[in-house]
XYZ file of C-alpha atoms in Angstrom:
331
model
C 6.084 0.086 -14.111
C 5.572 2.029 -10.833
C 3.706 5.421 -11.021
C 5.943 6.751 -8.776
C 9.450 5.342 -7.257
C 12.968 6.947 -5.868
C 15.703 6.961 -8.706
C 18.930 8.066 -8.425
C 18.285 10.988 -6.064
C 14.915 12.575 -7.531
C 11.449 11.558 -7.553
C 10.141 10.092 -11.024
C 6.673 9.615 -11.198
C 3.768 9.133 -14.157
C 2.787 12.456 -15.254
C -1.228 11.744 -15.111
C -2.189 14.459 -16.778
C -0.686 13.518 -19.980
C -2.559 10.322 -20.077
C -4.243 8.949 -22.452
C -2.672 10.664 -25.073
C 0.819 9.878 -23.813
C 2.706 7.986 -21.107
C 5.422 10.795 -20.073
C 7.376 10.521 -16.683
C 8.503 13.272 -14.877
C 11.636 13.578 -13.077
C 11.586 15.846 -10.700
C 14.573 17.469 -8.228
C 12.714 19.877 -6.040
C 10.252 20.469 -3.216
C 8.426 23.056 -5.456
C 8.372 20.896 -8.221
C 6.693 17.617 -6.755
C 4.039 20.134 -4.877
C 3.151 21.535 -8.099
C 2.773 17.917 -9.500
C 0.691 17.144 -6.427
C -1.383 20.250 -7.245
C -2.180 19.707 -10.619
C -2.720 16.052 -10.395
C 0.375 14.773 -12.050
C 0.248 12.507 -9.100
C -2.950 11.739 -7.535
C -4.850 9.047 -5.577
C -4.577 8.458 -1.729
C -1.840 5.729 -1.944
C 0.293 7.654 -4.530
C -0.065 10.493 -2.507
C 1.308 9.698 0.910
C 4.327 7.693 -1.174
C 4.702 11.369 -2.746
C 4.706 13.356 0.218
C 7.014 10.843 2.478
C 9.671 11.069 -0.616
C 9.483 14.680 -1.048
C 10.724 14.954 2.763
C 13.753 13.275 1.399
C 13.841 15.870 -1.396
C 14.312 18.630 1.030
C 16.719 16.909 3.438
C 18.962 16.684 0.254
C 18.753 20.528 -0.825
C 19.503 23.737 0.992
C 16.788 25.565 2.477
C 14.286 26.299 4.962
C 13.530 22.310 5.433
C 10.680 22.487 8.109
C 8.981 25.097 5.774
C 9.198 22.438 2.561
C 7.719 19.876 4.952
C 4.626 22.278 5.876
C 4.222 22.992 1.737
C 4.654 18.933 1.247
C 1.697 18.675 3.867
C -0.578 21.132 2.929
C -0.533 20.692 -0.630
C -4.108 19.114 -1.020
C -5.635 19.208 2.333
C -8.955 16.306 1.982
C -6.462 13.001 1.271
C -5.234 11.818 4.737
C -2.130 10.079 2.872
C -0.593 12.925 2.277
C 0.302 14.699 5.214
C 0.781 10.771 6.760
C 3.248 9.983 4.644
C 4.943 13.310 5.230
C 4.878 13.179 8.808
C 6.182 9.718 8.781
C 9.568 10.865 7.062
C 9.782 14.170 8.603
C 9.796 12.000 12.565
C 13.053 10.836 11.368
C 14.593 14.201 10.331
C 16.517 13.932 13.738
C 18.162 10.514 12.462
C 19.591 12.392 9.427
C 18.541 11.952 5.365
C 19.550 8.432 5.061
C 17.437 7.220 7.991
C 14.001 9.752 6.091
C 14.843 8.829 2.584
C 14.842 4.516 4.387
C 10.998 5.730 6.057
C 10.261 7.416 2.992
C 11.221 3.847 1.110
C 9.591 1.999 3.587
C 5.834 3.867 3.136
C 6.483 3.262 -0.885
C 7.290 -0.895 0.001
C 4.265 -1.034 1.900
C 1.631 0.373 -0.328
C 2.768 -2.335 -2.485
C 2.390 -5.307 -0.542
C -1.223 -3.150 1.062
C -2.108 -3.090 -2.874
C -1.603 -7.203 -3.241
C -3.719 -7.650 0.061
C -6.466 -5.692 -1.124
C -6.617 -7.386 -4.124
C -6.983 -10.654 -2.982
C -9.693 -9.710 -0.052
C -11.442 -7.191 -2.470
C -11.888 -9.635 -4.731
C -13.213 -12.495 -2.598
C -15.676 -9.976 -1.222
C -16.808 -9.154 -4.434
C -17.533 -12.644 -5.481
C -19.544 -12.844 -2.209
C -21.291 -10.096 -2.367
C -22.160 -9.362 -6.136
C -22.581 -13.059 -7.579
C -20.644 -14.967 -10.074
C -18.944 -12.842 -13.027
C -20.525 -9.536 -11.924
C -20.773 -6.533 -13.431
C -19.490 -3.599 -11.539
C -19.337 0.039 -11.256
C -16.289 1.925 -10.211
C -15.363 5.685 -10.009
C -12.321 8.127 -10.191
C -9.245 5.979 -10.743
C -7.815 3.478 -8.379
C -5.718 0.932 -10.088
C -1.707 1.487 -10.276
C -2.059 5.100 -11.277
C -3.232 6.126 -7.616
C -0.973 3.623 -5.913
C 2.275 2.967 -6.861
C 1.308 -0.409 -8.539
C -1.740 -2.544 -8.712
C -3.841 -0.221 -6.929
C -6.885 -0.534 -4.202
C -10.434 -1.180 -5.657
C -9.326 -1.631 -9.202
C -6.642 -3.905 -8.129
C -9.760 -5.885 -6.707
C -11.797 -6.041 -10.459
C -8.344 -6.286 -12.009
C -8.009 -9.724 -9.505
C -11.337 -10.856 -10.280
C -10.469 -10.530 -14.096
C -7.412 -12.529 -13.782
C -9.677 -15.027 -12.003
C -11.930 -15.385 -15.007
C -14.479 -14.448 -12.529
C -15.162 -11.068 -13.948
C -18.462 -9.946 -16.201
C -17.856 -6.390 -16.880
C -17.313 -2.977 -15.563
C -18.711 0.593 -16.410
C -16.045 3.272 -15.358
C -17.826 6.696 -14.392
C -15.999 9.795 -16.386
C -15.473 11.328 -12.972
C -15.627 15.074 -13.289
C -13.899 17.466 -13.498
C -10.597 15.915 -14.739
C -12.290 12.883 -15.742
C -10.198 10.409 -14.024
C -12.346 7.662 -15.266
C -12.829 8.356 -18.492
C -8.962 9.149 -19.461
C -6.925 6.873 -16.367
C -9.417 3.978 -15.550
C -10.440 3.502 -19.000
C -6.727 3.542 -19.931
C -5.629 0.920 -17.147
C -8.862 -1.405 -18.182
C -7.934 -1.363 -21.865
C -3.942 -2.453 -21.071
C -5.371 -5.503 -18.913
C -8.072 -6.801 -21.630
C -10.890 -5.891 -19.248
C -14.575 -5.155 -20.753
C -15.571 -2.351 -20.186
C -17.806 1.526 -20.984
C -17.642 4.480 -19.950
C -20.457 6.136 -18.362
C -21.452 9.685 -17.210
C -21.328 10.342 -13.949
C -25.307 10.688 -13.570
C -26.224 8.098 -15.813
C -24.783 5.867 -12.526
C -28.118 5.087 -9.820
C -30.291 5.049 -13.659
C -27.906 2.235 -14.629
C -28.132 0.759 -11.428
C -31.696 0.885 -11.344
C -32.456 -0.722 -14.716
C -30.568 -3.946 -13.271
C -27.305 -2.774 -15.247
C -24.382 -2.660 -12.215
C -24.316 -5.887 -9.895
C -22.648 -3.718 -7.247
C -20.291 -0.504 -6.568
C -16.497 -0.627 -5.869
C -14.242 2.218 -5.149
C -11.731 3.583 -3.111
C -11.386 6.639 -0.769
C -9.354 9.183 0.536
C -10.203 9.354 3.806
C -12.464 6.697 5.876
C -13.741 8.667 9.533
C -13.421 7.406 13.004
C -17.452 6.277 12.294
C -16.716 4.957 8.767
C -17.825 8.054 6.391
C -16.271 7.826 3.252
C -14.188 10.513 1.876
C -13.856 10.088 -2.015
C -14.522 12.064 -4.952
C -16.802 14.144 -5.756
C -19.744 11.673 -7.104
C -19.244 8.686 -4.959
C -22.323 9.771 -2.597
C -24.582 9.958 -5.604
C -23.363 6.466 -6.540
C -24.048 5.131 -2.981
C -27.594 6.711 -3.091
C -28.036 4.809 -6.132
C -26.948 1.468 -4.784
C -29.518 1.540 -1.574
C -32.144 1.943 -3.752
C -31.292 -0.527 -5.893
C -30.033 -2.886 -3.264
C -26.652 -3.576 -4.661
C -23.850 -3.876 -2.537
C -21.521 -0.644 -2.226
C -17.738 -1.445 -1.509
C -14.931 0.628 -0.488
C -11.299 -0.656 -0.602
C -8.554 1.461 0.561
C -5.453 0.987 2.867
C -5.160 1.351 6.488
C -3.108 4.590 5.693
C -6.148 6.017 4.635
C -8.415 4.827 7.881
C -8.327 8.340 10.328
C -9.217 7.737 13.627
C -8.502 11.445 14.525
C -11.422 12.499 12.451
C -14.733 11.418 13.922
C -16.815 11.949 10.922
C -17.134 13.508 7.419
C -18.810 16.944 8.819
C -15.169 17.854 10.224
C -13.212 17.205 6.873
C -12.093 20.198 4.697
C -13.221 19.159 1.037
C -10.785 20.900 -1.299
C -12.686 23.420 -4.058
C -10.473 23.261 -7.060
C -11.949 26.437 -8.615
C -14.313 27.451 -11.391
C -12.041 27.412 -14.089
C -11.855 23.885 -14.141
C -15.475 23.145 -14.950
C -16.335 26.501 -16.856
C -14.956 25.809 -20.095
C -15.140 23.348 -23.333
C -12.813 20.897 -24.309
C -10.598 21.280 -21.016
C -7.843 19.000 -20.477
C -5.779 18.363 -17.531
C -3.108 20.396 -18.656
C -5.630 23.371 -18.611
C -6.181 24.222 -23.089
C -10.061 24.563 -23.665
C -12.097 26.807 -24.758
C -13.379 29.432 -21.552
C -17.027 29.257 -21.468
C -17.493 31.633 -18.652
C -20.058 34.224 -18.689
C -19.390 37.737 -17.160
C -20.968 37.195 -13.395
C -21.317 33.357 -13.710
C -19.328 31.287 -10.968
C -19.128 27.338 -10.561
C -18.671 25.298 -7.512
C -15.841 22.329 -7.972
C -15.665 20.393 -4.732
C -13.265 17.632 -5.241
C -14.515 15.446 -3.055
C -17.761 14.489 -1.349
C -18.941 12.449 2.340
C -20.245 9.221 1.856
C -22.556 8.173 5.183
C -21.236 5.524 6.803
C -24.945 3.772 6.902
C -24.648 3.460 2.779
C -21.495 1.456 3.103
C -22.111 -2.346 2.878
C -18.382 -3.147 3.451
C -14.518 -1.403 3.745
C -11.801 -3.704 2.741
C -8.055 -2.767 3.513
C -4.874 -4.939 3.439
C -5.655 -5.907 6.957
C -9.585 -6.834 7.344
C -13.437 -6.597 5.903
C -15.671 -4.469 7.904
C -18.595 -4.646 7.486
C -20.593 -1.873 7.976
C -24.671 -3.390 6.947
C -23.648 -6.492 9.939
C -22.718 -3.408 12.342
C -19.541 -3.652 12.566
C -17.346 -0.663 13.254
C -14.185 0.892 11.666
């Protein structure tokens, strides 16, 4: 199934947040509506996202209102994943042409994150083989199968390729704090498709690596610079740290939608804070029950999202081309 599609007038998309526990899918009608869903990570990953925000243009071309003003919510709604506000502006450029010609963009950025998805697969996966040996064992973070993309997904979609290949050893899936994207949606996707796998915490990572554990690092991003910094969540740059030392290979796949040649490097990102209450509390699930475990005067710091350097990036596959970054070559 698709995590997210256009049915019958209204967005219906996987409710991620539900997940594990249940597979629930949202319908939803309104502007307001899919930017909440957006906001709380009912949808999330950089693929989903800009298929989200392109479709919720043609939500607001089909209801009254202040439609300019629902594009500017659409676009703002998480400000670090480029996708987003792509996808948006995409649709809203044909809002001259009239809703049939925005909801046909909006259709057309959905069509081609799937056939980006099958691309990536395939080159992700011959890369990996390259790179990491025969039947490695590999270490991924956040999620980024068909949950962040609509389906098969970027550097998941790569391990999921190499599984079908019987070329495959294992993978450990990093929890991912603070929503533990890992742990609940990667874990989930890897136990549908027969794939071995743990979970491990997010620091146990460059240890595991060191002790000759993790044959190399694969992940996606949601935002790759002008110089090749890596935008992904928050973790990734510890994982990268761990991999030079260790002298693994560390490999990004994500689409050419998220490549942003407007942005020269990571230092002129915003990197989205998603609050203390997130992190400062027991038991928390997505849907925000758990136990507060705040202490009068005690803050937290919850950046979702960290900068990779380009110079710890062995490689960036997209639909479209490897580049790799350890031979010099450039995004």
């Amino acid at each position: 199934m698709r995590t997210i599609d256009w049915v019958d007038g209204a967005v219906e998309l996987i409710d991620q947040t539900a997940l594990p526990g249940r597979l629930t899918v949202l319908r939803v009608s309104t502007v307001d509506d899919l930017v909440a869903a957006i906001q709380r990570l009912a949808v999330r990953g950089a693929p989903a996202l800009g298929v989200a925000g392109a479709l919720g243009v043609a939500l607001a071309v089909a209801q009254p209102g202040d439609v300019p003003a629902a594009v500017r919510r659409l676009e703002t709604a998480r400000p670090t994943a480029v996708n987003l506000a792509r996808g948006v502006r995409r649709a809203a450029a044909r809002l001259p042409e009239g809703a049939d010609a925005v909801l046909a963009e909006a259709l057309a950025v959905r069509d081609e994150e799937i056939a980006a998805s099958a691309a990536m697969a395939r080159l992700g996966a011959d890369l990996l083989a390259e790179l990491c040996g025969a039947r490695p064992r590999l270490l991924t973070h956040c999620n980024t199968g068909a949950l962040a993309a609509v389906v098969g997904g970027t550097a998941l979609g790569a391990v999921l390729e190499l599984h079908r290949r019987d070329a495959l050893g294992a993978v450990l899936a990093s929890e991912t704090r603070p929503l533990l994207q890992g742990a609940r949606l990667t874990a989930w996707e890897l136990g549908r498709a027969g794939v071995p796998y743990r979970v491990a915490v997010d620091g146990a990572g460059p240890f595991l690596m060191a002790r000759g554990e993790v044959d190399g690092v694969v992940l996606g991003a949601d935002r790759i610079c002008a110089n090749g910094d890596v935008i992904n969540k928050i973790g990734t740059y510890a994982h990268a740290l761990g991999a030079r030392r260790a002298g693994i290979p560390f490999v990004v796949v994500a689409p050419e939608s998220t490549v942003d040649p407007d942005t020269a490097d990571g230092a002129r990102v915003e990197i989205e804070d998603r609050g203390a209450d997130e992190v400062l509390s027991y038991g928390r699930t997505p849907a925000g029950d758990g136990r507060p475990a705040r202490v009068d005067g005690v803050d937290a710091v919850n950046p979702a999202f960290d900068v990779t350097p380009y110079e710890l990036v062995t490689a960036i596959v997209t639909e479209r081309r490897v580049i790799r970054l350890d031979r010099g070559e450039r995004v």
